[in-house]
PDB file of C-alpha atoms in Angstrom:
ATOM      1  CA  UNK Q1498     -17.051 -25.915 -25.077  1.00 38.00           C
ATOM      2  CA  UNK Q1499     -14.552 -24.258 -27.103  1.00 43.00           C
ATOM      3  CA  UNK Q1500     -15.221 -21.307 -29.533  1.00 43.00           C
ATOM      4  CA  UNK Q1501     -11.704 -20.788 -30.637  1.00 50.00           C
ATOM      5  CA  UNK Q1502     -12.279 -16.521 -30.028  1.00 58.00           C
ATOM      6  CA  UNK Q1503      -9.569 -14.685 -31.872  1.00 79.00           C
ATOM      7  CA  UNK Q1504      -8.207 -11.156 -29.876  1.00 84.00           C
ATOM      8  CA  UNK Q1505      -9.745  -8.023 -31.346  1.00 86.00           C
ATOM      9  CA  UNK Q1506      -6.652  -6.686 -33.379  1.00 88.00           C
ATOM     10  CA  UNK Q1507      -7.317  -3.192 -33.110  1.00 89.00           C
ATOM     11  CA  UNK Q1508      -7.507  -3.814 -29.096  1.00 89.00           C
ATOM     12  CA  UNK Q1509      -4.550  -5.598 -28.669  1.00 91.00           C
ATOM     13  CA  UNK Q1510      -2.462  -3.020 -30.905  1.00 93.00           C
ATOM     14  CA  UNK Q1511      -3.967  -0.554 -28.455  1.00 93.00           C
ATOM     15  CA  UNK Q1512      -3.100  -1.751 -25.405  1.00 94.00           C
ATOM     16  CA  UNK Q1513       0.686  -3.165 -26.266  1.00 95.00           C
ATOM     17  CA  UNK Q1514       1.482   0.675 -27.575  1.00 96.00           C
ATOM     18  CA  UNK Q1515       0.208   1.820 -23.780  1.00 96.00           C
ATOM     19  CA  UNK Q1516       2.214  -1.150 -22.383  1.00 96.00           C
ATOM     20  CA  UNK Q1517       4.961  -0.267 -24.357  1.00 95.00           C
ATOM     21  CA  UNK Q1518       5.244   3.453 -24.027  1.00 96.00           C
ATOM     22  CA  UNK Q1519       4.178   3.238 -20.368  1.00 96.00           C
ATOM     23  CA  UNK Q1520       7.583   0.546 -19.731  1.00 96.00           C
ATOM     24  CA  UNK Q1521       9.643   2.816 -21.992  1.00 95.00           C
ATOM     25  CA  UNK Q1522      10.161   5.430 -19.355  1.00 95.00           C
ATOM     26  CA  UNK Q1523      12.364   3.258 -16.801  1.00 95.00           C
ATOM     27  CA  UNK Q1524      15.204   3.737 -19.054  1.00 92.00           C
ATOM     28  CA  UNK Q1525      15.230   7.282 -17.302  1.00 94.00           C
ATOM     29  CA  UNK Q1526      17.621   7.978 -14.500  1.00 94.00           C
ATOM     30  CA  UNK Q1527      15.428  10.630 -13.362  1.00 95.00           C
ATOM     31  CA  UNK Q1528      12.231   7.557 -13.424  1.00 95.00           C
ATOM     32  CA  UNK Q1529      14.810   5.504 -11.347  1.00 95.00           C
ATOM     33  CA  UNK Q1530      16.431   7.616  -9.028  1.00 95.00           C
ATOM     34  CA  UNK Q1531      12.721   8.715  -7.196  1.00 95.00           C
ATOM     35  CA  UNK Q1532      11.729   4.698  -7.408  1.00 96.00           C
ATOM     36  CA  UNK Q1533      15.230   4.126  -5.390  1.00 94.00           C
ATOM     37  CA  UNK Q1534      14.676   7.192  -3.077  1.00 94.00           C
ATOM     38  CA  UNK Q1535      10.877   5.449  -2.438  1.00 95.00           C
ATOM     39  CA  UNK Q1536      12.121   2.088  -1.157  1.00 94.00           C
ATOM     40  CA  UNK Q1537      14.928   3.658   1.090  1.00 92.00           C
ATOM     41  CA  UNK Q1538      11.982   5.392   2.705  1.00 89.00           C
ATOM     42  CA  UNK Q1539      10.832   2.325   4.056  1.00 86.00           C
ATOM     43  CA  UNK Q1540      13.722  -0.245   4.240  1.00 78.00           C
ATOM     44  CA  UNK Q1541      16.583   2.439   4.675  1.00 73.00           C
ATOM     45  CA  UNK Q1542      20.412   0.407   4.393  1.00 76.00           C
ATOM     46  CA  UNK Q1543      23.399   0.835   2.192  1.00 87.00           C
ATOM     47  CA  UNK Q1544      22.082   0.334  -1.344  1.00 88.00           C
ATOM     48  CA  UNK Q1545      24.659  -0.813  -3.674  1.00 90.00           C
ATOM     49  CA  UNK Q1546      22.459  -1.749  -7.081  1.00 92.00           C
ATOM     50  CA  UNK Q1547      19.674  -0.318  -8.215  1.00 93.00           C
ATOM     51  CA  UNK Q1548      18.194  -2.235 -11.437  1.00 92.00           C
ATOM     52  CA  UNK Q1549      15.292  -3.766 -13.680  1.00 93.00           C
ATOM     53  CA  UNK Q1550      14.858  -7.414 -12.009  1.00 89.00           C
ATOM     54  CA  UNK Q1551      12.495  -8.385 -14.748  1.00 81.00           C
ATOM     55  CA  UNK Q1552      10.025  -7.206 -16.997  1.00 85.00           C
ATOM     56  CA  UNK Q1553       7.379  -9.933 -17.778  1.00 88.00           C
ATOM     57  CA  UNK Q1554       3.683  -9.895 -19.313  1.00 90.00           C
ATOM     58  CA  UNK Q1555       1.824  -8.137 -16.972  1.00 95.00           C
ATOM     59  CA  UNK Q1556       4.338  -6.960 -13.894  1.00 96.00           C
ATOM     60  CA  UNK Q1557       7.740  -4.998 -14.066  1.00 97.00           C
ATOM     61  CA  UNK Q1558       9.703  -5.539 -10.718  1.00 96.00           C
ATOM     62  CA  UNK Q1559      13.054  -3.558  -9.814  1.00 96.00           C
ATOM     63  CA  UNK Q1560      15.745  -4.618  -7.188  1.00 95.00           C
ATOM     64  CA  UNK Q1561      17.638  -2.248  -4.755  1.00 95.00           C
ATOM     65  CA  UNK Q1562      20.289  -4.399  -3.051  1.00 93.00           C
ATOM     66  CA  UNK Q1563      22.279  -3.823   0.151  1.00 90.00           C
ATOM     67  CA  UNK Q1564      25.561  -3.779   1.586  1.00 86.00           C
ATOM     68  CA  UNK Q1565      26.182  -6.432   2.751  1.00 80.00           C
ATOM     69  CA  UNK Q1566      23.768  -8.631   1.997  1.00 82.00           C
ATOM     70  CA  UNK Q1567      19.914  -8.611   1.516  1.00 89.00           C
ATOM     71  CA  UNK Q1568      17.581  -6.509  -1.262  1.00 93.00           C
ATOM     72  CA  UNK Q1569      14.151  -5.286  -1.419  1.00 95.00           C
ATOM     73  CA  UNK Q1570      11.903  -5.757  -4.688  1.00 96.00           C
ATOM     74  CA  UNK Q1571       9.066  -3.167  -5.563  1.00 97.00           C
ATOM     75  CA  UNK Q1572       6.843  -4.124  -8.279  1.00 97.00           C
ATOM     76  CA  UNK Q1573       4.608  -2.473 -10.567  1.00 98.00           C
ATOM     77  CA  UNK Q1574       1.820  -3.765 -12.556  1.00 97.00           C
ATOM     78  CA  UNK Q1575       2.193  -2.511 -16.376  1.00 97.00           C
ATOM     79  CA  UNK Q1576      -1.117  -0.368 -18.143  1.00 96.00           C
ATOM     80  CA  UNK Q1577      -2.240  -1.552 -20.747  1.00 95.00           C
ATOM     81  CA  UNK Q1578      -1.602  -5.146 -20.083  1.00 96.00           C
ATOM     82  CA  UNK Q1579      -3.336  -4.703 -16.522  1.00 97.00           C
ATOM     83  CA  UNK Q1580      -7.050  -3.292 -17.252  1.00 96.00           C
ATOM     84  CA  UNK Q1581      -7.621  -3.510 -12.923  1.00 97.00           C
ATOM     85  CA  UNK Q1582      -4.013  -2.459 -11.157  1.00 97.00           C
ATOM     86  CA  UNK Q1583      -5.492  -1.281  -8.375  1.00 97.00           C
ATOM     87  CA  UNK Q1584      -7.675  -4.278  -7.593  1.00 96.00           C
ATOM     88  CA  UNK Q1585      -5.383  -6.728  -8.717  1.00 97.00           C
ATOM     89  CA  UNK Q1586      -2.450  -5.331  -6.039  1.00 97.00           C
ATOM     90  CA  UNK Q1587      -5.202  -5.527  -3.283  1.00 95.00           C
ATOM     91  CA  UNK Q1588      -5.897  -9.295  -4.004  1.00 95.00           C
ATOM     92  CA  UNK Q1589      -2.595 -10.018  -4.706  1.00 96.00           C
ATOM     93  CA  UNK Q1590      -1.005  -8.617  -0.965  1.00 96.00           C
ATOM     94  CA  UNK Q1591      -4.176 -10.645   0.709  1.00 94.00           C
ATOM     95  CA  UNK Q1592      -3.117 -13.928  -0.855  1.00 95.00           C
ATOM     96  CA  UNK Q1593       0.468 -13.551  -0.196  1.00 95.00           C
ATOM     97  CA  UNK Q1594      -0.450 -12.716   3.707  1.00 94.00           C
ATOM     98  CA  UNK Q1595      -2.751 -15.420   3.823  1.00 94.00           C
ATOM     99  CA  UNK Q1596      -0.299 -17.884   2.534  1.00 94.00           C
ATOM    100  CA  UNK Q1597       1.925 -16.694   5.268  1.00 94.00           C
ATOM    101  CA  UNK Q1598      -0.075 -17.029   7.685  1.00 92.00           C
ATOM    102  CA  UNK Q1599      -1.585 -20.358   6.602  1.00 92.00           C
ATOM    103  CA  UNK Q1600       1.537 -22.351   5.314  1.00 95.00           C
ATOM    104  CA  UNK Q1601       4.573 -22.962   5.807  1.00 95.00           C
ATOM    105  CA  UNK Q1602       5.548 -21.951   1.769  1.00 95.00           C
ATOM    106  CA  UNK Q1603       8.533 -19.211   1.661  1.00 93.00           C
ATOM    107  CA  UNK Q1604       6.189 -16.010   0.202  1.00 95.00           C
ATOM    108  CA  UNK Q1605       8.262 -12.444   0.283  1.00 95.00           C
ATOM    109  CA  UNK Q1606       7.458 -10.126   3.576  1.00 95.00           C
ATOM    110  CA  UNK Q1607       5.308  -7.194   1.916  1.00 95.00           C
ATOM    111  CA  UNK Q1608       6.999  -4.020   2.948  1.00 95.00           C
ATOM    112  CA  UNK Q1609       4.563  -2.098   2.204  1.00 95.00           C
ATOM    113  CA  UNK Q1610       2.043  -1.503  -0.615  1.00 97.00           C
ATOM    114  CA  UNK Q1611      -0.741   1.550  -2.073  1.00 96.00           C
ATOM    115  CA  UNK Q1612      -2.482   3.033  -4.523  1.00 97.00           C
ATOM    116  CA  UNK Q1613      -1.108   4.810  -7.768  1.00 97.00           C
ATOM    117  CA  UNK Q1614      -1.270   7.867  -6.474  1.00 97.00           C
ATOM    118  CA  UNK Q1615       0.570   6.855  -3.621  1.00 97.00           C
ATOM    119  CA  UNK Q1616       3.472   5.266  -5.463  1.00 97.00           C
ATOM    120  CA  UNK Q1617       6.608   7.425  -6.561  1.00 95.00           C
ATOM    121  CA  UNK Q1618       5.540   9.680  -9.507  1.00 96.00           C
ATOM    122  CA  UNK Q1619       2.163   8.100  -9.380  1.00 96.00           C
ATOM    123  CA  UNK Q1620       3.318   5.123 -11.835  1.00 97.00           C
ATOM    124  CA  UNK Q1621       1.153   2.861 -10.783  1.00 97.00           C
ATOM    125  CA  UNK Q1622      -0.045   0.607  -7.506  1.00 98.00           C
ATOM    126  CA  UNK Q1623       2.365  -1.174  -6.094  1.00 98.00           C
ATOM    127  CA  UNK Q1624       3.958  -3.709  -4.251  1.00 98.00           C
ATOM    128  CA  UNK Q1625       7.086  -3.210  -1.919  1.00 97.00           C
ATOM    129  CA  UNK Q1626       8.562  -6.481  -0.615  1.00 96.00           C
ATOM    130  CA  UNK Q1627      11.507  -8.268  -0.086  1.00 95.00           C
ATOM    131  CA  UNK Q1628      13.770 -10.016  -1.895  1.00 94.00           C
ATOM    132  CA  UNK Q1629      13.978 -14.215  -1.272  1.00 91.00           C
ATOM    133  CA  UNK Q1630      17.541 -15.419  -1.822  1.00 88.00           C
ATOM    134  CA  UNK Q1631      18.073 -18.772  -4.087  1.00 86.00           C
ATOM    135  CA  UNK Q1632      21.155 -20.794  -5.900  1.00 84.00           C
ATOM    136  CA  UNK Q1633      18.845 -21.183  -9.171  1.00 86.00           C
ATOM    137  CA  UNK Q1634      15.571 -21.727 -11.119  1.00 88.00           C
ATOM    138  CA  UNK Q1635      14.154 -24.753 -11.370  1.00 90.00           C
ATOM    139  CA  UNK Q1636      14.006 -24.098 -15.045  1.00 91.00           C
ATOM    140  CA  UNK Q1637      17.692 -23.305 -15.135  1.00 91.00           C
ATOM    141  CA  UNK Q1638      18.401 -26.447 -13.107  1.00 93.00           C
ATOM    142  CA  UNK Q1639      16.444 -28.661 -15.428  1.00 94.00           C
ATOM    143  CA  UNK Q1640      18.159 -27.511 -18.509  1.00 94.00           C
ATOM    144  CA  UNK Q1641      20.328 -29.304 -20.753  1.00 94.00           C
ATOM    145  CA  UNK Q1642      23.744 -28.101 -20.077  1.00 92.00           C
ATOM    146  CA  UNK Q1643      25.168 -25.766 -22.822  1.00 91.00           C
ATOM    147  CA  UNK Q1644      21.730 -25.033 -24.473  1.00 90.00           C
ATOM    148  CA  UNK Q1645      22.013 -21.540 -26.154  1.00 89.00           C
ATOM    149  CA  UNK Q1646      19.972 -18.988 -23.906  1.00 83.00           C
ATOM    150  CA  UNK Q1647      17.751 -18.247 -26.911  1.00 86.00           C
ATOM    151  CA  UNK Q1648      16.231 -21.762 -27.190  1.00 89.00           C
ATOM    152  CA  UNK Q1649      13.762 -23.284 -25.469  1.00 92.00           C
ATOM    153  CA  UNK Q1650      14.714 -25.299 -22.572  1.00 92.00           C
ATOM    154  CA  UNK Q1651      15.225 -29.169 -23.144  1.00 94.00           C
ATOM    155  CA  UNK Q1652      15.051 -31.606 -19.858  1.00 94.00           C
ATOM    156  CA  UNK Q1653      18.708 -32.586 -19.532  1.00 94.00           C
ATOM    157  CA  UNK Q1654      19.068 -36.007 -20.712  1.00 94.00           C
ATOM    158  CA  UNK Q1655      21.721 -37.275 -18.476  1.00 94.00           C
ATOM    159  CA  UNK Q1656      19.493 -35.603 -15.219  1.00 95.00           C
ATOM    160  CA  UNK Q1657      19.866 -38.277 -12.597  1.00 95.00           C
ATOM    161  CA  UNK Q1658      16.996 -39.192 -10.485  1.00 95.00           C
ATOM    162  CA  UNK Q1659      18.422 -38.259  -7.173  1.00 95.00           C
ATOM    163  CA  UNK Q1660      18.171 -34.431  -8.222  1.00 95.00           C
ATOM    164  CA  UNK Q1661      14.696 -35.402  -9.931  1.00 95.00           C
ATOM    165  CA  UNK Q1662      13.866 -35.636  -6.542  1.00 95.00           C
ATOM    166  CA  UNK Q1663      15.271 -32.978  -4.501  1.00 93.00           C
ATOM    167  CA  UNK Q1664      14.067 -30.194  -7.113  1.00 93.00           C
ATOM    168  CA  UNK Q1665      10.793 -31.873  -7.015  1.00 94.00           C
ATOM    169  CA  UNK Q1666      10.013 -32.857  -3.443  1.00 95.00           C
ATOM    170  CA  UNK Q1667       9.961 -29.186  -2.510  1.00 92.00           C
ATOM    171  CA  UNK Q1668       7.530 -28.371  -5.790  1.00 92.00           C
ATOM    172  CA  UNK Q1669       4.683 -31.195  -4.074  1.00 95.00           C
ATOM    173  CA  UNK Q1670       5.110 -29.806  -0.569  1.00 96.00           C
ATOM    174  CA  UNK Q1671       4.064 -26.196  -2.177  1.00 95.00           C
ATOM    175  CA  UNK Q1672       1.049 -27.329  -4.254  1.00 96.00           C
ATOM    176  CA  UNK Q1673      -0.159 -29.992  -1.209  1.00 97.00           C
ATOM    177  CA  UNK Q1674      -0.456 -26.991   0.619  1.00 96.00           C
ATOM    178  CA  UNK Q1675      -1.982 -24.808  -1.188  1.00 95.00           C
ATOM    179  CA  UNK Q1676      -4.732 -27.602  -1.982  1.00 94.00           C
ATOM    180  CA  UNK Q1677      -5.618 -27.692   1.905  1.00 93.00           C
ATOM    181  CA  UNK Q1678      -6.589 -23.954   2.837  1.00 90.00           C
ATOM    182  CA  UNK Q1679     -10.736 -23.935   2.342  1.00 89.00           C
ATOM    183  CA  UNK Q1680     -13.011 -20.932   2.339  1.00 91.00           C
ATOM    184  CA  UNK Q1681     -16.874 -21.345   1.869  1.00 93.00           C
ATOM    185  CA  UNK Q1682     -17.055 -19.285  -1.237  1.00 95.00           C
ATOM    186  CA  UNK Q1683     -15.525 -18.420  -4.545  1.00 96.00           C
ATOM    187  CA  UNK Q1684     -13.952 -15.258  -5.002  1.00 96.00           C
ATOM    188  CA  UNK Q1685     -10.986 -12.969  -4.033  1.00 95.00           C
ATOM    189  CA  UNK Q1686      -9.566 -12.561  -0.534  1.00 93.00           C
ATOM    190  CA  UNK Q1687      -9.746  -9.359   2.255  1.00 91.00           C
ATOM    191  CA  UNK Q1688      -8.450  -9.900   5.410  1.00 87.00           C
ATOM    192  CA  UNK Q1689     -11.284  -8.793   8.013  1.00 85.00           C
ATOM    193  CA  UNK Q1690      -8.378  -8.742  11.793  1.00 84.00           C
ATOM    194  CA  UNK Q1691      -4.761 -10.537  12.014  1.00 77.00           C
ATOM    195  CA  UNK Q1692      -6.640 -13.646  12.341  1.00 80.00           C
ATOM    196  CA  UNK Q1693      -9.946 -13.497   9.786  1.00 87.00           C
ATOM    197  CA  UNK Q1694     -10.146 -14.194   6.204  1.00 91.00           C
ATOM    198  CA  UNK Q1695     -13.105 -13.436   4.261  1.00 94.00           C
ATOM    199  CA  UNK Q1696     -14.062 -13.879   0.467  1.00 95.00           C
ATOM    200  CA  UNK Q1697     -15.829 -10.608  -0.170  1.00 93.00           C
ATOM    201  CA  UNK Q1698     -14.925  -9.732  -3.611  1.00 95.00           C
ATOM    202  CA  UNK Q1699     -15.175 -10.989  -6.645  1.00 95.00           C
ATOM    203  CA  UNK Q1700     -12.718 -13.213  -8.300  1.00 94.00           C
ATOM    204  CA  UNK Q1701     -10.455 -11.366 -10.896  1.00 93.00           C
ATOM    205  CA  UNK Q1702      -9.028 -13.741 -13.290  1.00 92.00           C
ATOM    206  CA  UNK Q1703      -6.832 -13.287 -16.332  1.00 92.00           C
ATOM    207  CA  UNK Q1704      -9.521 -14.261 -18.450  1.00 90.00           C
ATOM    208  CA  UNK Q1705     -11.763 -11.290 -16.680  1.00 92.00           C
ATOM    209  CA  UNK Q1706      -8.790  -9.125 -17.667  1.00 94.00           C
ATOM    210  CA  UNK Q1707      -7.842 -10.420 -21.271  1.00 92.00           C
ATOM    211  CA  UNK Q1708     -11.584 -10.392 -22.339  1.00 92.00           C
ATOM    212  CA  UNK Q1709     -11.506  -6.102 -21.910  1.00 93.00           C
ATOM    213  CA  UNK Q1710      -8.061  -5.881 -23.119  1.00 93.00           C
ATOM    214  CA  UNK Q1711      -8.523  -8.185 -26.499  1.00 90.00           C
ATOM    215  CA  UNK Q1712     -12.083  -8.453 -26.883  1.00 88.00           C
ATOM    216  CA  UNK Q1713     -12.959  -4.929 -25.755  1.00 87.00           C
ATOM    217  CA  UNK Q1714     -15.441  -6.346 -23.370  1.00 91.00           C
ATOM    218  CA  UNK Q1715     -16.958  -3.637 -21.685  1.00 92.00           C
ATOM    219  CA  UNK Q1716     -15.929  -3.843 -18.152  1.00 93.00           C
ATOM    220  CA  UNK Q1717     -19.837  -3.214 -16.851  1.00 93.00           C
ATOM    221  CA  UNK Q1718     -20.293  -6.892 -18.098  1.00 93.00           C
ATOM    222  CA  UNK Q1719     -18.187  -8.206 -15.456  1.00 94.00           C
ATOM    223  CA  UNK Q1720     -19.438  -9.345 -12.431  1.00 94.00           C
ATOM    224  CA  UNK Q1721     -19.547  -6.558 -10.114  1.00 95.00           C
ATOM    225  CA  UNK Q1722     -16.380  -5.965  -7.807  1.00 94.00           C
ATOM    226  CA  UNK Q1723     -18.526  -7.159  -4.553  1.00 94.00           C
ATOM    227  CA  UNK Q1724     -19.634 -10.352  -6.097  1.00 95.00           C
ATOM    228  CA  UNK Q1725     -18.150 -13.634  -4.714  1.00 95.00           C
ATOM    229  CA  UNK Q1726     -20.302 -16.973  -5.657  1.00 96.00           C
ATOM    230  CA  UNK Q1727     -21.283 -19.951  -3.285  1.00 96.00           C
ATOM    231  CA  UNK Q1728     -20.508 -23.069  -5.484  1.00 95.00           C
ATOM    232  CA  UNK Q1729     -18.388 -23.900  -8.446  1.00 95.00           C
ATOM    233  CA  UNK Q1730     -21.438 -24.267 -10.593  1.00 96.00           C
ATOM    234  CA  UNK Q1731     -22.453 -20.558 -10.353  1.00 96.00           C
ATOM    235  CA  UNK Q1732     -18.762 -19.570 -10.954  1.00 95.00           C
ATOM    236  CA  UNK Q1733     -19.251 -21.438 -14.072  1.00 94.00           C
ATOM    237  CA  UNK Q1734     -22.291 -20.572 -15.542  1.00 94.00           C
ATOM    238  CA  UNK Q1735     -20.937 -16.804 -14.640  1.00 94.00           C
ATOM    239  CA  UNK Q1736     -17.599 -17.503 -17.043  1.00 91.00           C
ATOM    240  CA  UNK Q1737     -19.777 -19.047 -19.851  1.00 89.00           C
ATOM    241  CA  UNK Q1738     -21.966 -15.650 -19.331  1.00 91.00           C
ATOM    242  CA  UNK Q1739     -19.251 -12.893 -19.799  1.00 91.00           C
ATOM    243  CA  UNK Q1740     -17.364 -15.003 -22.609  1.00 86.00           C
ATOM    244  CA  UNK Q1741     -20.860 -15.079 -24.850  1.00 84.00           C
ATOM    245  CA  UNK Q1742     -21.148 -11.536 -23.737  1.00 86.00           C
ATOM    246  CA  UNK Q1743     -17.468 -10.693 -25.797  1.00 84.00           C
ATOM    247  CA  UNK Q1744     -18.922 -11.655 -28.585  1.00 79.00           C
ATOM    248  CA  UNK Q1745     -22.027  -9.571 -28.117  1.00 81.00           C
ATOM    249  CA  UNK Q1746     -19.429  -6.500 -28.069  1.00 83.00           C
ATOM    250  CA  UNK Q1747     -15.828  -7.526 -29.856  1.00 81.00           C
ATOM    251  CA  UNK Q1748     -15.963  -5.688 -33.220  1.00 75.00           C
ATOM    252  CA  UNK Q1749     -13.204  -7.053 -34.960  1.00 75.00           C
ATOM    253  CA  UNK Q1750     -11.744 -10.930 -35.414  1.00 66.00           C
ATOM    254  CA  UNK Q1751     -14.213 -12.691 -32.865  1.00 63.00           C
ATOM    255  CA  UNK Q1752     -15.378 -15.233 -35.184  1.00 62.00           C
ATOM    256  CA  UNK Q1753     -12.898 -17.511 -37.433  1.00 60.00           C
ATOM    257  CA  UNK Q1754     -15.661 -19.189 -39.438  1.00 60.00           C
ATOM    258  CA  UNK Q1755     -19.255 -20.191 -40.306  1.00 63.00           C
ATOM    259  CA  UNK Q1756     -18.901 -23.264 -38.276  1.00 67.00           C
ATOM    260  CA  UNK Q1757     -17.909 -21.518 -35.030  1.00 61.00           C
ATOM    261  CA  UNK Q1758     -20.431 -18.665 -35.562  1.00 58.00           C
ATOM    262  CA  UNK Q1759     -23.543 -21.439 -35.798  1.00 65.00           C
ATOM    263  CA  UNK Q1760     -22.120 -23.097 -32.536  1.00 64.00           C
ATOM    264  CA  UNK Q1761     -21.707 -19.433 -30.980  1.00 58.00           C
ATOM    265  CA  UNK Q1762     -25.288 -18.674 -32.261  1.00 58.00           C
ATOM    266  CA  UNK Q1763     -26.900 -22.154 -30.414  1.00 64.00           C
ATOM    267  CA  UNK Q1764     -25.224 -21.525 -26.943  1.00 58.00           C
ATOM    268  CA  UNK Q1765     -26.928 -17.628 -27.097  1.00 55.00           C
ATOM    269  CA  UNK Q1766     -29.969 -19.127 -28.233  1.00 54.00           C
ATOM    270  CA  UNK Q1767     -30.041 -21.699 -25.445  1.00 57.00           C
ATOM    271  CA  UNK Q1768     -28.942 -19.090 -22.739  1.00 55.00           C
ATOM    272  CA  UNK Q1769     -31.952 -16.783 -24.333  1.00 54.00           C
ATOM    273  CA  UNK Q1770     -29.609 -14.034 -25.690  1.00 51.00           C
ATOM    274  CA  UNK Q1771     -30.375 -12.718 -29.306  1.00 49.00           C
TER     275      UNK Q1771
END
């Protein structure tokens, strides 16, 4: 069922101006030079470049490189656009370590990784890993030829099948093997010994994070941080939950019109809200 929810305005301006302010500061040599100074700490060589990899919605990753080859990546998650940083570093180093130790799909060796507090000038949790040399993107590779930067990528018409196949064949072995790892319950990973995985938390989606950020969900409506379900259907039932609970709590924007509001008001009534 779709309710077509609008963000709360007022929380979305809110958070982007903490995003933005907070992203602001790596302009500053004296923000970079500690950051650099961090990674050599751990993964000591002859740095050459120190520099913003990439910036993107939720993560800001910077690149030291080495002499002569080689670089090390430590990545950041952004406030503002991440409402659980610390959490959401935790799950992520699990998956990547389980995914090297269940497949055979090239994941970055995680250096190292902590807490905010534990990061250089307490920015934020973190993620220190290594860099995985390639030619190209597969978007960049796909391309039509000559397309300005600034446009949206076309599929190159004149793309011949042969390298249809050799960008692609590598894509299906990746998602064939993430399909085949199984774990008896839904949730997010903790490794229990070198060999044990356990689902013991609970699973922290972007939709868990977006409803706080732009629907200023309170984050006591969320499942609690040591909840994990045993079948799809209760993971379900738990999503339709917390999204009827946004609107129980978003003050601004939730509802378009009357029409979505009398749909929004039968699915409360049937789950015996107000």
């Amino acid at each position: 069922m779709t309710l077509n929810i609008s963000p709360d305005d007022v929380c979305w301006a809110q958070a982007e101006t903490i995003s933005d302010t907070w992203l602001l500061q790596f302009l500053a040599i004296d923000i970079l030079r500690p950051i650099a100074d961090f990674i050599l700490q751990h993964n000591r060589g002859n740095a050459t470049e120190f520099a913003i990899l990439r910036t993107g919605s939720y993560n800001i990753s910077l690149r030291l490189q080495y002499e002569p080859h080689g670089a090390t990546v430590i990545r950041f998650p952004q406030p503002g656009a991440v409402l659980f940083p610390e959490e959401k570093v935790i799950h992520e180093v699990s998956v990547m370590r389980f995914l090297t130790d269940q497949t055979t799909i090239p994941v970055p060796f995680i250096l190292h990784s902590g807490t905010k507090q534990e990061s250089p000038l307490a920015l934020s949790p973190f993620i220190l890993m290594e860099y995985l040399e390639h030619e190209t993107k597969l978007y960049d590779a796909l391309n039509t030829p000559g397309l300005p930067r600034e446009q949206r990528g076309v599929l190159d018409p004149d793309i011949t099948q042969e390298k249809l196949e050799r960008l692609y064949a590598p894509m299906a072995d990746v998602l064939l093997q993430l399909s085949l790892p199984a774990l008896p319950r839904i949730g997010s990973l903790s490794q229990r010994d070198d060999f044990t995985w356990e689902v013991t938390r609970r699973p922290l989606s972007m939709n868990m994070n977006e409803l706080v950020r732009l629907g200023c969900l309170p984050r006591s409506q969320l499942p609690s941080i040591d909840t994990n379900f045993p079948t799809a259907s209760a993971y379900v039932q738990s999503l339709a939950d917390v999204n009827l609970d946004r609107l129980l709590h978003q003050r601004n924007d939730a509802i378009g019109s009357s029409r979505t509001l009398r749909r929004w008001s039968s699915a409360t009534l049937r789950r015996g809200g107000c």
